[in-house]
Amino acid sequence: MRTVVLAATLASGISWLVPQVGWAQVTPAPTITPAPTVTPAAVPGATKPCTGTPDPYTNYACLVQYLGDNPFVRFLNYYKLEWGQSGPPTDPNAPPANRDAEGWPKTPQTTPPMPFTEWPYGGTTAIGVTRTGSIDSPLMAAIANTPLGQWMQATGFQVYGWVDPGGNFSTNTLRKPGGNAPISYAYIPNTAQLDQAVIYLDRFPDTVQKDHIDWGLRLSAIYGENYRYTTSYGIASYQLLKYNAVSGYDFPMLYGEVFIPYVAQGLMIRAGRYISVPDIEAQLAPNNYMYTHSLTYSFDNYTNEGVIGTLFATKNLSFQAGVEIGTEATVTNAWNTVANPNPNTPALPNPLYPGGRFSKDPGAVPSFTFCARYTWNDGNDDINPCANGINGGQWGYNNLQWYGFTYYHKFNDNWHLSFEAYDEHENGVPNLKNPTVQALNAALGADGGTPFGSPYISHNAPNEAFCSSPTPIRCNAHASGVVAYLNYSPEPLDNFSLRPEIYNDPQGQRTATAATYWEISLGWQHWFSPQIEARPEVGYYHSNGANAFNGGTKDHTYLLAGDVIFHF
């Protein structure tokens, strides 16, 4: 969904070429065309017959002949067709894929080599630049001439995904889960792993047209090491919170959408579980410049459950407002109380939670999101301020109060900059320097005497804080991050990203070590085709004021890492 997508819809006899766009948080794999047509006659307006050696890039009418009839053969031939290309063959009869003719800002990027085409913004299918059934998928091409494929094309449904293995070498020698922490998405040192295998079933609302209300949905599933970065407390979270499984499954996006074109320049309403709105980066591998993630992204909001509306007031200005149940929180935990297994007693005082019952997740309460987005300079500049998951800020599973912004600038066709800064906080976090909190943890384990201790959570509970003084039993914990991606693309299948970053965690509530971190990493994204991408990188990380790496024994680490994304 943030990708230049050239789409061919076929069962209905209508083909189109769609530059499809999306946003950092929810975009699928960078892809471009749905399944090709079943017969040459299904390509309207074809002016010359396909003769000789079929080449769909010079004669689109040859696409069906090139692919063949057998779904397995078509699947392989589609990879062969796109090998070395920066996009799929173009349908000359495609209707407009965006509203550029109406004066909308130009689409600033292409995929390949970028992970998006529109500057990223979450919580919605991109308005003004999205056609139904516009993902370039070898699987959809393979089944296009089957009854199932023809039905899916006629209704706009698509099924597609990717497999993403990766690995790393680091100067950390603590070979166990977490040895590379606080580095994420490569947290086991010196190993290879399945990062994520993902499948989507979705239908995009057509947001280019303006004559009817349209609808969409997405059902997603992920399996691999990266499930730990999408897990929401209450959705199959036992894998992470009870067993600390290295690999697991999750359903990071389960939502429906309605697009109403008659309100201003367009209104999208999304309801369900979705990736949180802010950020340059996202959990889904194809949505990112690099294999690893910045610390700034690693320790902020991931998913929300609720309803969010996106309104384009003008072609350049949009607003978002949402009501959610906290962050990484579920509706089933809202207002749900459980027995306190360690209430206040003379033998073990528990002033943190003295009563007989407490909220299962104090952060699972009505919360609010407010964002704006302004694009100018004909699409070359974009700023997106946002407040996400705002409520009382009480210590919860991941009840972060997020305030920040992203900014994008395109210098020319080869260079662009992506920049993000934020502050986030939680209130009333237990103080790890306080003797009473230390006694609870010593007697009961991590987060003892709280909703996040045993028996409810055995592993990966939310961190407590190293407050400035041992006197208070609680304090407010803040963290701030600043990260940039400076990108250079010398040609359509390659991009180089330089990522400098500073992340300040003064109470250690996010990273478990109170420190100021900085890192600088360099990544190369090379596309063999729109379906296969490799992302090697090298980085240096430093924690100022404390040893945060290799299980708390080092203040720095070097990392060589990378992955390969295979789309299907």
XYZ file of C-alpha atoms in Angstrom:
568
model
C 0.000 0.000 0.000
C 2.745 2.509 -0.141
C 4.030 1.331 -3.415
C 3.762 2.187 -7.029
C 1.279 -0.420 -8.073
C 0.333 -1.247 -11.610
C -2.831 -3.212 -11.367
C -4.673 -5.383 -13.825
C -8.229 -6.374 -12.933
C -9.469 -8.981 -15.192
C -12.488 -11.141 -14.542
C -14.768 -8.226 -15.193
C -12.908 -7.468 -18.412
C -11.588 -4.204 -17.009
C -7.830 -3.774 -16.644
C -6.137 -0.946 -14.890
C -2.675 0.185 -14.041
C -2.577 1.556 -10.529
C 0.172 3.519 -8.822
C -0.858 2.342 -5.344
C 0.288 4.025 -2.201
C 0.159 3.458 1.522
C 1.743 4.291 4.861
C 4.531 3.079 7.035
C 2.479 1.265 9.593
C 0.083 -0.688 7.522
C 1.550 -1.066 4.111
C 1.910 -4.560 2.749
C 4.801 -5.768 0.770
C 5.964 -3.370 -1.901
C 3.954 -4.750 -4.727
C 2.335 -3.703 -7.869
C -0.139 -5.695 -9.869
C -2.946 -8.069 -9.149
C -3.429 -11.183 -11.178
C -3.219 -10.918 -14.944
C -6.098 -11.570 -17.303
C -7.256 -15.010 -18.281
C -7.497 -14.526 -22.018
C -6.064 -11.982 -24.450
C -9.598 -10.807 -25.127
C -9.842 -9.746 -21.487
C -7.300 -7.018 -22.123
C -9.466 -4.218 -23.539
C -8.061 -1.974 -26.168
C -5.128 -4.226 -27.096
C -4.094 -2.832 -30.476
C -1.593 -5.415 -31.655
C -1.621 -9.212 -31.415
C 0.995 -11.130 -29.478
C 3.325 -12.765 -31.999
C 6.759 -14.311 -31.710
C 8.445 -14.469 -28.309
C 5.970 -12.990 -25.790
C 7.261 -9.916 -23.919
C 4.582 -8.252 -21.772
C 6.869 -5.275 -21.169
C 6.757 -4.327 -24.835
C 3.286 -5.691 -25.595
C 0.922 -6.027 -22.651
C -1.342 -8.303 -24.707
C 1.335 -10.993 -24.375
C 0.942 -11.289 -20.608
C -1.445 -14.252 -20.639
C 0.575 -16.127 -23.261
C 3.766 -15.536 -21.289
C 2.330 -16.840 -18.024
C 0.650 -19.955 -19.398
C -2.326 -21.879 -18.005
C -1.036 -24.004 -15.101
C -1.169 -22.082 -11.784
C 2.189 -23.476 -10.642
C 3.832 -22.543 -13.921
C 2.209 -19.114 -13.821
C 3.526 -18.581 -10.278
C 7.123 -19.271 -11.348
C 6.799 -17.400 -14.621
C 5.630 -14.290 -12.797
C 8.850 -14.215 -10.766
C 10.798 -14.767 -13.980
C 8.890 -11.980 -15.724
C 9.701 -9.368 -13.073
C 13.314 -10.390 -12.423
C 15.553 -7.349 -12.834
C 12.580 -5.048 -13.406
C 11.566 -2.114 -11.210
C 7.863 -2.816 -11.661
C 5.346 -4.991 -13.496
C 4.380 -4.535 -17.150
C 2.105 -1.579 -17.744
C -1.466 -1.879 -18.928
C -1.909 0.880 -21.549
C -5.671 0.969 -20.893
C -5.403 1.699 -17.186
C -7.705 4.424 -15.841
C -6.219 7.139 -13.596
C -4.545 5.669 -10.545
C -4.598 8.877 -8.493
C -6.050 12.374 -8.436
C -2.974 14.148 -9.806
C -5.039 15.692 -12.590
C -7.094 17.457 -9.909
C -4.055 19.165 -8.418
C -3.239 16.702 -5.646
C 0.429 16.637 -4.531
C 2.531 14.308 -6.624
C 3.426 10.867 -5.306
C 6.996 11.448 -4.088
C 8.553 7.956 -4.172
C 8.448 4.628 -5.993
C 8.604 1.023 -4.857
C 11.152 -0.351 -5.587
C 13.434 0.934 -4.142
C 11.557 2.601 -1.272
C 9.243 0.876 1.232
C 6.468 3.342 0.371
C 5.318 5.715 -2.333
C 3.289 8.216 -0.274
C 4.965 9.700 2.786
C 3.913 7.320 5.581
C 0.826 7.981 7.649
C -1.117 5.294 9.456
C -4.647 4.443 10.448
C -6.078 4.527 6.930
C -5.842 3.247 3.397
C -4.209 6.148 1.560
C -6.847 8.517 0.195
C -6.744 9.731 -3.402
C -4.203 7.182 -4.586
C -5.609 3.702 -3.941
C -7.451 1.384 -6.321
C -9.164 -1.825 -5.297
C -7.140 -4.980 -5.950
C -3.899 -3.122 -6.625
C -1.181 -5.301 -5.067
C 1.380 -6.912 -7.352
C 1.256 -10.540 -6.215
C 2.712 -13.667 -7.865
C 0.091 -15.733 -6.030
C -2.776 -13.677 -7.415
C -1.250 -13.880 -10.886
C -0.959 -17.669 -10.509
C -4.629 -18.220 -9.663
C -6.068 -15.543 -11.955
C -7.474 -18.055 -14.436
C -9.079 -20.262 -11.768
C -12.677 -19.823 -10.542
C -11.407 -18.670 -7.148
C -9.022 -16.158 -8.695
C -11.678 -14.808 -11.023
C -14.110 -14.370 -8.122
C -11.485 -12.566 -6.060
C -10.641 -10.251 -8.948
C -14.287 -9.485 -9.525
C -14.827 -8.606 -5.848
C -11.493 -6.879 -5.216
C -10.181 -9.376 -2.673
C -6.507 -10.342 -2.674
C -4.394 -12.802 -0.706
C -0.635 -12.292 -0.588
C 2.274 -11.985 1.804
C 5.969 -12.634 2.268
C 8.583 -14.751 4.048
C 11.447 -12.927 5.752
C 14.482 -14.826 7.117
C 17.304 -12.814 8.681
C 20.352 -12.986 10.893
C 23.103 -11.054 12.631
C 26.679 -11.067 13.899
C 27.438 -8.859 16.872
C 30.133 -8.177 19.445
C 27.706 -9.354 22.130
C 28.576 -12.866 23.265
C 25.653 -13.572 25.586
C 23.992 -16.140 23.329
C 20.466 -16.162 24.598
C 17.243 -14.324 23.818
C 17.883 -10.704 24.663
C 21.675 -10.752 24.383
C 21.590 -7.943 21.809
C 18.992 -5.933 23.748
C 18.039 -3.138 23.688
C 18.556 -3.656 19.942
C 15.330 -5.164 18.629
C 14.312 -7.383 15.718
C 17.761 -9.015 16.058
C 17.763 -9.514 19.803
C 19.503 -12.920 19.846
C 23.226 -12.418 19.071
C 24.990 -14.256 16.294
C 22.099 -16.248 14.942
C 19.843 -16.790 11.946
C 16.082 -16.852 12.371
C 12.718 -16.652 10.682
C 11.806 -13.059 11.401
C 8.319 -13.184 9.963
C 6.078 -15.111 7.624
C 3.025 -12.984 6.904
C -0.213 -13.470 5.012
C -2.841 -10.831 4.236
C -6.398 -11.177 3.034
C -7.655 -7.737 2.186
C -9.757 -5.519 0.008
C -8.880 -1.857 -0.517
C -11.548 0.807 -0.786
C -11.254 2.673 -4.080
C -10.225 6.140 -2.904
C -9.556 7.611 -6.358
C -13.219 7.579 -7.400
C -15.655 10.096 -5.900
C -19.062 8.767 -6.961
C -19.856 6.056 -4.398
C -19.181 4.884 -0.861
C -16.690 2.010 -0.859
C -15.471 -0.410 1.771
C -12.454 -2.488 2.662
C -10.968 -4.834 5.239
C -7.779 -6.587 6.235
C -7.174 -9.873 8.022
C -3.518 -10.564 8.759
C -1.429 -13.220 10.451
C 2.262 -13.256 11.334
C 4.542 -16.062 12.507
C 8.176 -15.789 13.533
C 10.481 -14.058 15.993
C 8.904 -10.686 15.252
C 5.563 -11.640 16.840
C 6.983 -10.328 20.107
C 6.849 -6.784 18.676
C 3.192 -6.925 17.723
C 1.817 -8.820 20.749
C -1.087 -7.124 22.502
C -1.883 -8.185 26.061
C -4.851 -10.520 25.709
C -4.450 -11.694 22.086
C -2.538 -14.998 22.148
C -0.100 -13.188 24.455
C 0.571 -16.311 26.531
C 3.289 -17.204 24.007
C 5.330 -14.167 25.026
C 4.159 -13.485 28.567
C 3.938 -17.050 29.877
C 6.436 -19.075 27.829
C 8.738 -16.406 26.315
C 8.643 -18.363 23.055
C 11.298 -17.253 20.571
C 8.846 -17.619 17.675
C 5.099 -17.252 17.788
C 2.019 -16.025 15.970
C -0.136 -12.930 16.114
C -2.863 -11.095 14.183
C -1.573 -7.504 14.059
C -4.283 -6.121 11.771
C -7.947 -7.097 11.897
C -10.081 -4.210 10.710
C -12.778 -2.965 8.388
C -12.992 0.381 6.580
C -15.597 2.606 4.956
C -14.625 5.361 2.510
C -17.050 8.268 2.065
C -15.929 10.470 -0.840
C -18.624 13.127 -0.389
C -17.180 14.654 2.814
C -14.658 17.355 1.874
C -11.967 15.537 -0.178
C -12.739 12.157 1.392
C -13.370 10.529 4.766
C -12.106 7.083 5.808
C -13.376 5.343 8.937
C -11.453 2.306 10.215
C -12.554 0.024 13.061
C -10.767 -2.957 14.619
C -7.144 -3.684 15.467
C -4.586 -1.687 13.506
C -0.986 -0.505 13.618
C -0.651 2.667 15.700
C -0.692 5.856 13.676
C 2.705 7.558 14.202
C 6.223 6.652 12.970
C 8.402 6.291 9.919
C 8.810 2.583 10.648
C 6.438 -0.351 11.139
C 6.590 -3.939 12.377
C 5.909 -5.444 8.958
C 9.250 -5.998 7.214
C 8.519 -4.508 3.755
C 7.412 -1.225 5.347
C 10.932 -0.292 6.452
C 14.126 0.989 4.916
C 16.327 -1.311 7.009
C 16.295 -4.738 8.636
C 16.744 -3.588 12.243
C 14.675 -0.822 13.780
C 15.716 2.329 15.527
C 15.489 2.342 19.313
C 13.078 5.233 18.876
C 10.684 2.913 17.094
C 11.454 -0.192 19.172
C 10.187 1.329 22.409
C 7.052 3.197 21.390
C 3.460 2.326 20.487
C 2.738 -0.643 18.223
C -0.973 -1.427 17.916
C -4.336 0.006 18.910
C -7.885 -1.358 19.061
C -10.652 1.087 18.332
C -12.113 3.405 15.705
C -10.211 6.107 13.826
C -11.352 8.540 11.155
C -9.171 10.235 8.538
C -10.524 13.335 6.798
C -8.850 15.105 3.895
C -10.080 18.646 4.439
C -8.152 19.787 1.348
C -5.810 18.089 -1.101
C -2.878 19.051 1.137
C -4.316 18.956 4.648
C -5.800 16.004 6.537
C -6.856 15.304 10.123
C -7.213 12.102 12.137
C -9.164 11.426 15.328
C -9.553 8.083 17.067
C -10.962 6.433 20.178
C -9.104 3.333 21.341
C -8.628 0.992 24.305
C -5.107 2.018 25.288
C -2.017 0.734 23.475
C -1.181 -2.971 23.131
C -4.423 -3.354 25.090
C -7.541 -5.312 24.219
C -11.226 -4.652 24.665
C -11.513 -7.855 26.708
C -9.202 -6.362 29.353
C -11.092 -3.081 29.630
C -12.662 -2.686 33.088
C -11.684 -6.281 33.853
C -10.496 -6.868 37.431
C -8.674 -9.906 38.817
C -7.779 -11.127 42.288
C -4.682 -9.597 43.832
C -2.564 -12.605 44.859
C -0.360 -10.410 47.076
C -2.485 -7.794 48.837
C -1.141 -5.613 51.626
C -0.220 -7.637 54.748
C 1.927 -6.964 57.831
C 4.353 -9.624 56.641
C 4.810 -8.069 53.201
C 3.489 -4.518 52.827
C 2.151 -3.734 49.348
C 1.264 -0.056 49.125
C 1.408 -0.266 45.317
C -1.789 -2.340 45.088
C -3.086 -2.930 48.636
C -6.613 -4.165 47.861
C -8.006 -7.601 47.166
C -8.555 -6.919 43.463
C -6.992 -4.745 40.788
C -7.430 -3.987 37.092
C -6.005 -6.718 34.890
C -4.445 -3.956 32.773
C -4.809 -0.415 34.155
C -3.949 0.951 30.709
C -6.942 -0.699 29.019
C -9.180 2.359 29.190
C -10.735 4.739 26.637
C -7.914 6.628 24.930
C -7.668 9.198 22.183
C -5.599 9.898 19.079
C -5.341 13.239 17.297
C -3.121 13.824 14.258
C -2.748 16.220 11.363
C -0.848 15.979 8.084
C 0.186 18.756 5.746
C 1.890 18.196 2.406
C 3.360 21.030 0.341
C 5.955 21.854 -2.303
C 4.074 19.587 -4.746
C 4.512 16.572 -2.487
C 8.199 17.091 -1.722
C 7.562 18.123 1.904
C 5.286 16.544 4.493
C 4.819 17.009 8.235
C 2.665 14.811 10.476
C 2.250 15.873 14.163
C 0.395 13.341 16.314
C -0.762 12.446 19.828
C -1.465 8.733 20.216
C -3.060 6.619 22.963
C -3.801 9.558 25.249
C -5.529 8.839 28.583
C -4.585 9.294 32.252
C -1.174 7.792 31.498
C -1.316 5.314 34.400
C 1.258 2.517 34.369
C -0.112 -0.231 32.142
C 1.087 -3.033 29.926
C 2.299 -0.474 27.366
C 0.168 2.557 28.164
C 2.443 5.087 26.487
C 1.347 8.690 26.091
C 2.943 9.507 22.712
C 3.469 13.060 21.439
C 5.624 13.678 18.396
C 5.889 14.258 14.679
C 7.422 12.977 11.466
C 8.802 15.149 8.673
C 9.814 14.190 5.142
C 11.718 16.147 2.507
C 12.601 15.131 -1.027
C 15.676 16.951 -2.314
C 15.557 15.412 -5.783
C 14.922 12.037 -7.433
C 18.008 10.554 -5.730
C 17.954 12.005 -2.208
C 15.356 12.339 0.538
C 15.213 12.689 4.318
C 12.832 11.116 6.843
C 12.899 12.556 10.367
C 11.023 11.711 13.581
C 11.025 13.099 17.124
C 8.779 12.279 20.105
C 8.336 12.296 23.857
C 6.433 9.534 25.613
C 5.621 8.869 29.239
C 3.758 6.747 31.765
C 2.640 7.933 35.200
C 2.939 6.245 38.575
C 5.513 3.652 37.582
C 6.871 1.619 40.551
C 10.266 2.890 41.707
C 13.004 0.240 41.555
C 15.129 2.322 43.962
C 12.453 2.216 46.669
C 13.052 -0.378 49.459
C 9.403 -1.476 49.537
C 9.335 -2.118 45.763
C 12.667 -3.935 46.055
C 11.233 -6.143 48.813
C 8.173 -6.992 46.705
C 10.359 -7.913 43.731
C 12.692 -9.970 45.907
C 9.838 -11.924 47.479
C 7.513 -12.235 44.504
C 9.651 -11.805 41.384
C 9.632 -9.024 38.802
C 6.685 -6.627 39.132
C 5.767 -8.367 42.371
C 2.479 -7.337 43.934
C 1.241 -5.669 40.723
C -1.104 -6.730 37.890
C 1.949 -7.615 35.797
C 3.614 -10.018 38.209
C 3.080 -13.728 38.841
C 0.780 -15.542 38.236
C -0.574 -13.288 35.484
C 2.685 -12.576 33.635
C 5.783 -14.771 33.923
C 8.021 -13.158 31.269
C 8.422 -9.825 29.469
C 6.340 -7.804 31.907
C 6.426 -4.003 31.535
C 9.493 -2.490 33.186
C 9.478 -0.498 36.369
C 11.505 2.727 36.719
C 14.761 3.911 38.273
C 13.412 7.137 39.745
C 15.661 10.032 40.715
C 15.299 9.280 44.437
C 14.559 6.154 46.517
C 11.952 8.019 48.568
C 8.815 7.886 46.343
C 7.218 4.525 45.752
C 6.223 5.652 42.248
C 7.308 8.263 39.720
C 6.542 9.381 36.185
C 8.805 7.886 33.530
C 9.645 9.754 30.333
C 11.596 8.800 27.225
C 12.397 10.753 24.085
C 13.751 9.774 20.711
C 15.103 11.515 17.638
C 15.897 9.517 14.504
C 16.544 10.302 10.862
C 16.965 8.329 7.658
C 19.050 10.027 4.985
C 18.416 8.100 1.769
C 20.311 7.962 -1.498
C 18.930 6.003 -4.448
C 21.357 5.863 -7.392
C 19.006 3.791 -9.553
C 15.545 2.174 -9.359
C 16.589 -1.068 -7.651
C 18.935 0.275 -4.960
C 18.735 2.574 -1.964
C 21.240 3.393 0.781
C 20.044 4.601 4.202
C 22.114 6.324 6.871
C 20.369 6.201 10.272
C 21.672 8.450 13.069
C 19.714 8.366 16.329
C 19.639 9.588 19.920
C 17.328 7.922 22.453
C 17.083 9.136 26.054
C 15.618 6.809 28.692
C 16.488 8.540 31.992
C 14.426 6.216 34.221
C 15.166 3.065 32.203
C 11.469 2.257 31.998
C 11.623 1.530 28.275
C 14.990 -0.221 27.851
C 15.488 -1.562 31.442
C 18.703 0.500 31.717
C 18.698 4.195 32.576
C 20.919 5.687 29.892
C 21.158 7.926 26.875
C 21.711 5.887 23.735
C 23.034 6.843 20.357
C 23.562 4.797 17.269
C 24.574 5.181 13.679
C 23.769 2.515 11.105
C 24.159 2.189 7.361
C 21.859 -0.026 5.322
C 21.619 -1.046 1.672
C 18.333 -2.153 0.152
C 18.833 -4.054 -3.104
C 15.877 -5.314 -5.094
C 16.386 -8.227 -7.468
C 12.804 -7.634 -8.593
C 9.655 -6.107 -7.086
C 9.228 -9.457 -5.296
C 12.676 -10.129 -3.782
C 14.641 -7.671 -1.660
C 17.880 -8.006 0.378
C 18.744 -5.573 3.186
C 22.266 -5.860 4.672
C 23.370 -3.278 7.240
C 26.096 -2.423 9.735
C 25.651 -0.401 12.918
C 27.317 0.911 16.074
C 25.348 1.397 19.322
C 26.453 3.121 22.529
C 24.813 3.598 25.933
C 26.056 6.651 27.802
C 26.091 6.395 31.598
C 25.467 2.663 31.984
C 26.269 -0.735 30.528
C 23.150 -1.698 28.589
C 24.409 -4.319 26.118
C 25.416 -7.978 26.462
C 23.265 -8.474 29.543
C 24.424 -5.262 31.188
C 28.181 -5.840 30.800
C 29.001 -3.530 27.856
C 28.269 0.068 26.958
C 28.551 -0.476 23.202
C 28.116 -3.020 20.461
C 28.792 -3.444 16.762
C 26.195 -5.216 14.656
C 26.245 -6.713 11.162
C 22.780 -7.864 10.154
C 20.457 -8.397 7.218
C 17.486 -10.208 5.755
C 15.896 -11.242 2.471
C 12.194 -10.642 1.812
C 10.438 -13.028 -0.570
C 6.986 -11.745 -1.590
C 4.286 -14.047 -2.900
